[in-house]
Amino acid sequence: MMQTAEQIVQEPRLRHALTELLYQLADDELCLGHRDSEWLGLAPDIEGDVAFSSIAQDEVGHAVFYLERLHELGEAKPDQLAFFRGPGERRNAILLEQPNGDWARTIVRHFLYDIFDDIRMEALLQSSFHSLAQGVVKIRREEHYHLLHHKMWFTRLAQAGGEARQRMEQAVSEVWMEVGGLFSLGEVEEEMLHYGLIACGSEGLAQRWAERMRPLFDEAGLNWPGMPVKPKRDGRKGEHTKDLERLIQTMSEVVGSDPDAQW
Amino acid sequence: MITDQRHEQFMERIQRGEKIEATDWMPDEYRKLLLKLIHMHAVSEIMGAFPEKEWVPKAPTLKRKLAIMAKVQDEVGHGQLLLRVAEDLAAPLGKTREDLMEDLIEGRVKFHNVFHMESPTWADAGVIGWLVDGAAIINQAALLSTSYGPYARVLKRICAEESFHMQHGENIILALAGGSKEQRRMLQEAVNRWWESLIFFFGPVEVTDAARRMIDYRIRTKTNEELRQQFLKKYVPRIHSLGLTIPDPNLRYDEESEKWIFTEPDWKKFGEIVRYNQGPKSQERLKLRRFAHEDQRWVREAMVRSQKMQVV
Amino acid sequence: MERDHRVEYDVFEVFIQKTQADHHVHVGSVVAPSPDVALTTARENFLRREKAVNLWVVPKEAIVATSYDIPGWFAREMDRKYREVGGYSENARLWKMYREKAMKLEDIVRDLNRKPGYADGVNRR
């Protein structure tokens, strides 16, 4: 049954489950978009620099969409949510708050996340929150290019052998430590499923992801490191690292100097 | 003798207002002047990304974050367009993208003085968008009529995008100008910081030999001073209208000569900053470019290698 | 490890098709290690604002072109009005003798989207 924001705010448990889900979506995209933008002017070639920046903008744009839905549900305004929530209130996976590392790590993290994000959005297409289901259709269209872009880079760098392959293997082993954190749906997973906000639980997301990811590793000639394990800390429960603290500090430096001013 | 005749025909084409193309015969001097100009223009766009880039992670609202990302991206994109023009000009000299980039890193090509300077506050991001881009737009718009076809074509595209940059920069500074006392102070300080660089940006008042030759070849059609006067005419009244001051006690409009009178910048200081890359941020930003180009050569190598492997 | 210090990308010319009713139009070029990379970077280097339905990237060497140095290539010096609309301006005057107006292609295209009737400009009573 499709529901609107007005209907949902009447039911506190439903509203809570939905806001948790939306924060996970928004914070994943915001962190990643912010990290992506750190590559501006620094990518391996000029053409690629321009292309990667578009991806960064798309991610931030998607975060804005989710933050707007949160505002519809009575949460603060998108800017307030983006700049003034502390680490404990953030619901992104820890993987996405980590610094970029080299180009290999950037590509590996992004590609692994993009596949996950696609599977998650697939599970949101029938979401009982009407405007989320609608938005996800549009966002998925934009993510198509990201998938294409990152699959190409992932496969080619891994296939190239030499230093590139070593770096890719190193990146995979580093990213694997935290990649399991993507699949968590946090503390109210059951409610999310119960209310039909998302069609697939964390176990299912992880399974589907592995099913899609494994052949892509084969294609790239990379060893599949086995099913990712659950990391110690769960970003979906507000457990984060110093990296996120620093990210928030940087992001809110200007606006934090005078939160009441118009910027 | 043949060369003389060709040269004469070439100049006739220029005087008829025809455009020259990459594959056309052209005098060495024309190629060299053009290449120097466009190479510098290209790397300035690329280096110009850095002072604003510092503010991308710190942009104070989501809208500003997206806008400044898009703006810096455009600058890099302009660098791309211009590099391609420069590369085609440099091809007969045996030079490629890699060489043009190495020239920058090794200090063999200069980039605009403004991009050697510090941008310590958010207001600098605004002033770069407003005044530095404003100055650059005047420069670029004046080059739209250049005799070199490929340059004219990319400038058309670049100028179209610059019109978004103008709005972007103005929007940031208008918010600051209408904001708190502290925001206005920040804006005023940024204007103070950038003013002398902006006056220098247009180059020496006298028409140098190289500039004269460029005008002869219709690579450019306006002198440095004509462009600087345009800038002053357009921007001084606007800066004043916001209640901001300009850090030049001698700045005034002289009715008689119909010209803006200004204090000359420290030509020597800025000249050396540009020539030897010894501005406050020159080395730091070149280090970033070196990181992009040299530390990531392995990526480009790998991509070329994997393509060769696929073709075989 | 052996290092090939000169990494040279290839040049690809970029063509954009705005709608399927248009041809592809050349907009510039990119350097890229392969055609598939060229396609993905061309999209962002040339279509950050404009819309399109299709993209071509073509290796620069594949382009065969005329020379600007040979003006004769495009010379059309003699009268060719006979093959242009403007060469038939007398039709209007002649039709007038028969109390009819000269017909233009634009009229035909426009009227195709209107209701059929007895004749243009005539109301049948």
Short mmCIF file of C-alpha atoms in Angstrom, two decimals, chain A:
data_model
loop_
_atom_site.label_atom_id
_atom_site.label_comp_id
_atom_site.label_asym_id
_atom_site.label_seq_id
_atom_site.Cartn_x
_atom_site.Cartn_y
_atom_site.Cartn_z
CA MET A 1 0.00 0.00 0.00
CA MET A 2 1.46 3.33 -1.09
CA GLN A 3 1.63 6.02 1.52
CA THR A 4 2.34 9.71 1.48
CA ALA A 5 4.42 11.70 3.96
CA GLU A 6 1.24 13.10 5.56
CA GLN A 7 -0.08 9.60 6.25
CA ILE A 8 3.24 8.33 7.52
CA VAL A 9 3.78 11.05 10.12
CA GLN A 10 0.60 9.80 11.84
CA GLU A 11 2.30 6.54 12.70
CA PRO A 12 5.39 7.07 14.87
CA ARG A 13 6.87 3.57 14.46
CA LEU A 14 6.54 3.71 10.69
CA ARG A 15 7.88 7.21 10.58
CA HIS A 16 10.89 6.20 12.64
CA ALA A 17 11.69 3.24 10.39
CA LEU A 18 11.37 5.41 7.29
CA THR A 19 13.56 8.23 8.59
CA GLU A 20 16.24 5.70 9.55
CA LEU A 21 16.17 4.29 6.03
CA LEU A 22 16.29 7.73 4.43
CA TYR A 23 19.23 8.78 6.62
CA GLN A 24 21.12 5.69 5.51
CA LEU A 25 20.51 6.58 1.88
CA ALA A 26 21.25 10.29 2.29
CA ASP A 27 24.37 9.86 4.38
CA ASP A 28 25.87 7.21 2.09
CA GLU A 29 25.46 9.47 -0.91
CA LEU A 30 26.58 12.64 0.85
CA CYS A 31 29.78 11.08 2.24
CA LEU A 32 30.67 9.49 -1.05
CA GLY A 33 29.88 12.62 -3.08
CA HIS A 34 32.02 14.66 -0.70
CA ARG A 35 34.91 12.21 -0.98
CA ASP A 36 34.55 12.04 -4.76
CA SER A 37 34.78 15.80 -4.99
CA GLU A 38 38.17 15.68 -3.30
CA TRP A 39 39.49 14.33 -6.59
CA LEU A 40 38.64 17.57 -8.42
CA GLY A 41 41.70 18.72 -10.30
CA LEU A 42 43.67 15.65 -9.23
CA ALA A 43 42.41 12.75 -11.35
CA PRO A 44 44.89 10.80 -13.52
CA ASP A 45 43.90 12.67 -16.69
CA ILE A 46 41.97 15.81 -17.51
CA GLU A 47 39.09 14.20 -19.38
CA GLY A 48 38.61 11.72 -16.55
CA ASP A 49 38.72 14.53 -14.01
CA VAL A 50 35.70 16.15 -15.63
CA ALA A 51 33.82 12.87 -15.87
CA PHE A 52 34.44 11.92 -12.26
CA SER A 53 33.28 15.30 -11.04
CA SER A 54 29.90 14.70 -12.63
CA ILE A 55 29.59 11.53 -10.60
CA ALA A 56 30.42 13.47 -7.44
CA GLN A 57 27.71 15.99 -8.25
CA ASP A 58 25.19 13.24 -8.93
CA GLU A 59 25.87 11.67 -5.53
CA VAL A 60 25.40 14.95 -3.69
CA GLY A 61 22.30 15.60 -5.78
CA HIS A 62 20.86 12.25 -4.70
CA ALA A 63 21.66 13.05 -1.07
CA VAL A 64 19.69 16.29 -1.49
CA PHE A 65 16.70 14.29 -2.75
CA TYR A 66 16.71 12.01 0.31
CA LEU A 67 17.23 14.93 2.69
CA GLU A 68 14.25 16.69 1.15
CA ARG A 69 12.10 13.61 1.78
CA LEU A 70 13.26 13.69 5.41
CA HIS A 71 12.23 17.31 5.67
CA GLU A 72 8.80 16.35 4.33
CA LEU A 73 8.53 13.96 7.25
CA GLY A 74 9.15 16.75 9.71
CA GLU A 75 12.92 16.53 10.07
CA ALA A 76 14.98 19.73 9.86
CA LYS A 77 15.81 21.42 6.56
CA PRO A 78 18.23 19.62 4.21
CA ASP A 79 21.11 22.05 4.87
CA GLN A 80 20.63 21.73 8.60
CA LEU A 81 20.68 17.94 8.30
CA ALA A 82 23.71 17.90 6.03
CA PHE A 83 25.90 20.27 8.00
CA PHE A 84 24.81 20.15 11.62
CA ARG A 85 24.26 16.54 12.60
CA GLY A 86 26.98 14.99 14.71
CA PRO A 87 28.64 11.67 13.86
CA GLY A 88 26.34 9.76 16.23
CA GLU A 89 23.34 10.90 14.19
CA ARG A 90 24.79 9.82 10.85
CA ARG A 91 23.74 6.54 9.29
CA ASN A 92 26.19 6.04 6.43
CA ALA A 93 28.26 2.88 6.19
CA ILE A 94 31.77 3.39 7.55
CA LEU A 95 33.25 2.42 4.18
CA LEU A 96 31.99 5.67 2.69
CA GLU A 97 33.44 8.00 5.30
CA GLN A 98 36.96 6.68 4.82
CA PRO A 99 39.41 8.81 2.84
CA ASN A 100 39.78 8.00 -0.85
CA GLY A 101 43.24 6.51 -0.89
CA ASP A 102 44.73 6.07 -4.35
CA TRP A 103 42.82 5.84 -7.63
CA ALA A 104 42.61 2.04 -7.36
CA ARG A 105 40.97 2.22 -3.95
CA THR A 106 38.67 4.99 -5.14
CA ILE A 107 37.51 2.88 -8.06
CA VAL A 108 37.16 -0.32 -6.04
CA ARG A 109 35.16 1.31 -3.27
CA HIS A 110 32.96 3.16 -5.71
CA PHE A 111 32.23 0.16 -7.87
CA LEU A 112 31.46 -2.11 -4.94
CA TYR A 113 29.17 0.57 -3.52
CA ASP A 114 27.49 1.29 -6.86
CA ILE A 115 26.49 -2.35 -7.26
CA PHE A 116 25.18 -2.38 -3.70
CA ASP A 117 23.31 0.88 -4.25
CA ASP A 118 21.72 -0.51 -7.38
CA ILE A 119 20.51 -3.59 -5.53
CA ARG A 120 19.23 -1.48 -2.66
CA MET A 121 17.34 0.78 -5.05
CA GLU A 122 15.88 -2.24 -6.78
CA ALA A 123 14.48 -3.20 -3.38
CA LEU A 124 13.01 0.30 -3.05
CA LEU A 125 11.14 0.35 -6.35
CA GLN A 126 7.98 -0.98 -4.65
CA SER A 127 8.53 0.96 -1.43
CA SER A 128 5.34 1.82 0.43
CA PHE A 129 6.65 5.39 0.68
CA HIS A 130 5.40 6.64 -2.63
CA SER A 131 7.79 9.52 -3.28
CA LEU A 132 10.81 7.37 -2.42
CA ALA A 133 9.77 4.72 -4.93
CA GLN A 134 9.28 7.43 -7.56
CA GLY A 135 12.60 9.15 -6.88
CA VAL A 136 14.54 5.92 -6.98
CA VAL A 137 13.44 5.35 -10.57
CA LYS A 138 15.08 8.63 -11.57
CA ILE A 139 18.17 8.14 -9.46
CA ARG A 140 18.73 4.69 -10.92
CA ARG A 141 18.77 6.18 -14.40
CA GLU A 142 21.62 8.47 -13.38
CA GLU A 143 23.45 5.68 -11.60
CA HIS A 144 23.54 3.74 -14.85
CA TYR A 145 26.43 5.89 -16.03
CA HIS A 146 28.26 5.44 -12.73
CA LEU A 147 28.03 1.66 -13.03
CA LEU A 148 29.28 1.77 -16.60
CA HIS A 149 32.12 4.12 -15.72
CA HIS A 150 33.30 2.19 -12.71
CA LYS A 151 32.94 -1.24 -14.24
CA MET A 152 35.17 -0.11 -17.08
CA TRP A 153 37.82 1.27 -14.73
CA PHE A 154 37.59 -1.68 -12.35
CA THR A 155 37.98 -4.27 -15.07
CA ARG A 156 40.67 -2.50 -17.04
CA LEU A 157 42.90 -1.60 -14.12
CA ALA A 158 42.71 -5.14 -12.78
CA GLN A 159 43.41 -6.66 -16.19
CA ALA A 160 46.35 -4.37 -16.88
CA GLY A 161 48.70 -6.38 -14.67
CA GLY A 162 51.83 -4.84 -13.17
CA GLU A 163 51.58 -2.06 -10.63
CA ALA A 164 47.92 -1.44 -11.39
CA ARG A 165 46.94 -4.98 -10.54
CA GLN A 166 48.92 -4.93 -7.31
CA ARG A 167 47.22 -1.73 -6.31
CA MET A 168 43.81 -3.17 -7.18
CA GLU A 169 44.45 -6.27 -5.09
CA GLN A 170 45.62 -4.12 -2.21
CA ALA A 171 42.52 -1.94 -2.57
CA VAL A 172 40.19 -4.93 -2.57
CA SER A 173 41.73 -6.32 0.61
CA GLU A 174 41.45 -2.92 2.33
CA VAL A 175 37.91 -2.25 1.23
CA TRP A 176 36.80 -5.76 2.17
CA MET A 177 37.27 -4.94 5.85
CA GLU A 178 34.36 -2.51 5.76
CA VAL A 179 32.30 -3.53 2.76
CA GLY A 180 30.09 -5.76 4.92
CA GLY A 181 28.84 -2.63 6.67
CA LEU A 182 26.97 -1.58 3.56
CA PHE A 183 24.36 -4.31 3.97
CA SER A 184 23.26 -3.46 7.48
CA LEU A 185 19.88 -1.80 7.74
CA GLY A 186 20.50 -0.70 11.31
CA GLU A 187 18.37 -1.10 14.37
CA VAL A 188 14.92 -1.11 12.82
CA GLU A 189 15.38 -3.48 9.91
CA GLU A 190 12.35 -5.52 10.93
CA GLU A 191 10.07 -2.50 10.92
CA MET A 192 11.41 -1.42 7.53
CA LEU A 193 10.45 -4.81 6.14
CA HIS A 194 7.19 -4.99 8.06
CA TYR A 195 5.98 -1.68 6.68
CA GLY A 196 7.12 -2.54 3.16
CA LEU A 197 9.55 0.35 3.00
CA ILE A 198 12.17 -1.89 1.47
CA ALA A 199 11.59 -5.27 -0.14
CA CYS A 200 14.77 -6.98 0.94
CA GLY A 201 16.55 -7.41 4.30
CA SER A 202 20.25 -7.12 5.01
CA GLU A 203 20.94 -10.83 4.49
CA GLY A 204 19.21 -10.75 1.14
CA LEU A 205 21.00 -7.59 0.06
CA ALA A 206 24.34 -9.17 0.86
CA GLN A 207 23.43 -12.34 -1.03
CA ARG A 208 22.23 -10.50 -4.09
CA TRP A 209 25.29 -8.29 -4.03
CA ALA A 210 27.66 -11.26 -3.89
CA GLU A 211 25.79 -12.95 -6.72
CA ARG A 212 26.29 -9.95 -8.94
CA MET A 213 29.76 -9.05 -7.76
CA ARG A 214 31.44 -12.40 -8.07
CA PRO A 215 31.22 -12.74 -11.88
CA LEU A 216 32.54 -9.18 -12.15
CA PHE A 217 35.58 -10.20 -10.12
CA ASP A 218 36.02 -13.18 -12.44
CA GLU A 219 35.76 -10.95 -15.48
CA ALA A 220 38.39 -8.62 -14.05
CA GLY A 221 40.58 -11.60 -13.17
CA LEU A 222 40.56 -10.76 -9.46
CA ASN A 223 40.31 -13.34 -6.70
CA TRP A 224 37.02 -13.32 -4.86
CA PRO A 225 37.91 -12.81 -1.21
CA GLY A 226 34.85 -14.66 0.08
CA MET A 227 31.68 -13.34 1.65
CA PRO A 228 32.39 -10.06 3.48
CA VAL A 229 32.07 -10.27 7.25
CA LYS A 230 30.22 -7.85 9.48
CA PRO A 231 32.63 -5.12 10.60
CA LYS A 232 33.05 -4.35 14.31
CA ARG A 233 31.27 -1.05 14.13
CA ASP A 234 27.98 -0.45 12.37
CA GLY A 235 27.66 2.98 10.78
CA ARG A 236 23.93 2.38 10.37
CA LYS A 237 23.69 2.48 14.17
CA GLY A 238 25.60 5.73 14.43
CA GLU A 239 28.94 4.07 15.16
CA HIS A 240 31.65 5.88 13.25
CA THR A 241 35.34 6.65 13.01
CA LYS A 242 37.46 9.77 13.37
CA ASP A 243 37.32 10.06 9.57
CA LEU A 244 33.67 11.04 9.74
CA GLU A 245 34.33 13.54 12.51
CA ARG A 246 36.95 15.21 10.36
CA LEU A 247 34.72 15.09 7.30
CA ILE A 248 31.88 16.83 9.13
CA GLN A 249 34.26 19.36 10.61
CA THR A 250 35.59 20.26 7.17
CA MET A 251 32.18 20.33 5.58
CA SER A 252 30.68 22.62 8.19
CA GLU A 253 33.67 24.89 8.74
CA VAL A 254 32.27 27.89 6.86
CA VAL A 255 28.61 27.59 7.74
CA GLY A 256 29.55 26.71 11.32
CA SER A 257 31.36 30.04 11.69
CA ASP A 258 27.94 31.69 11.70
CA PRO A 259 25.06 29.21 11.53
CA ASP A 260 22.43 31.95 11.54
CA ALA A 261 23.85 33.87 8.59
CA GLN A 262 22.67 33.53 5.01
CA TRP A 263 25.40 31.96 2.91
#
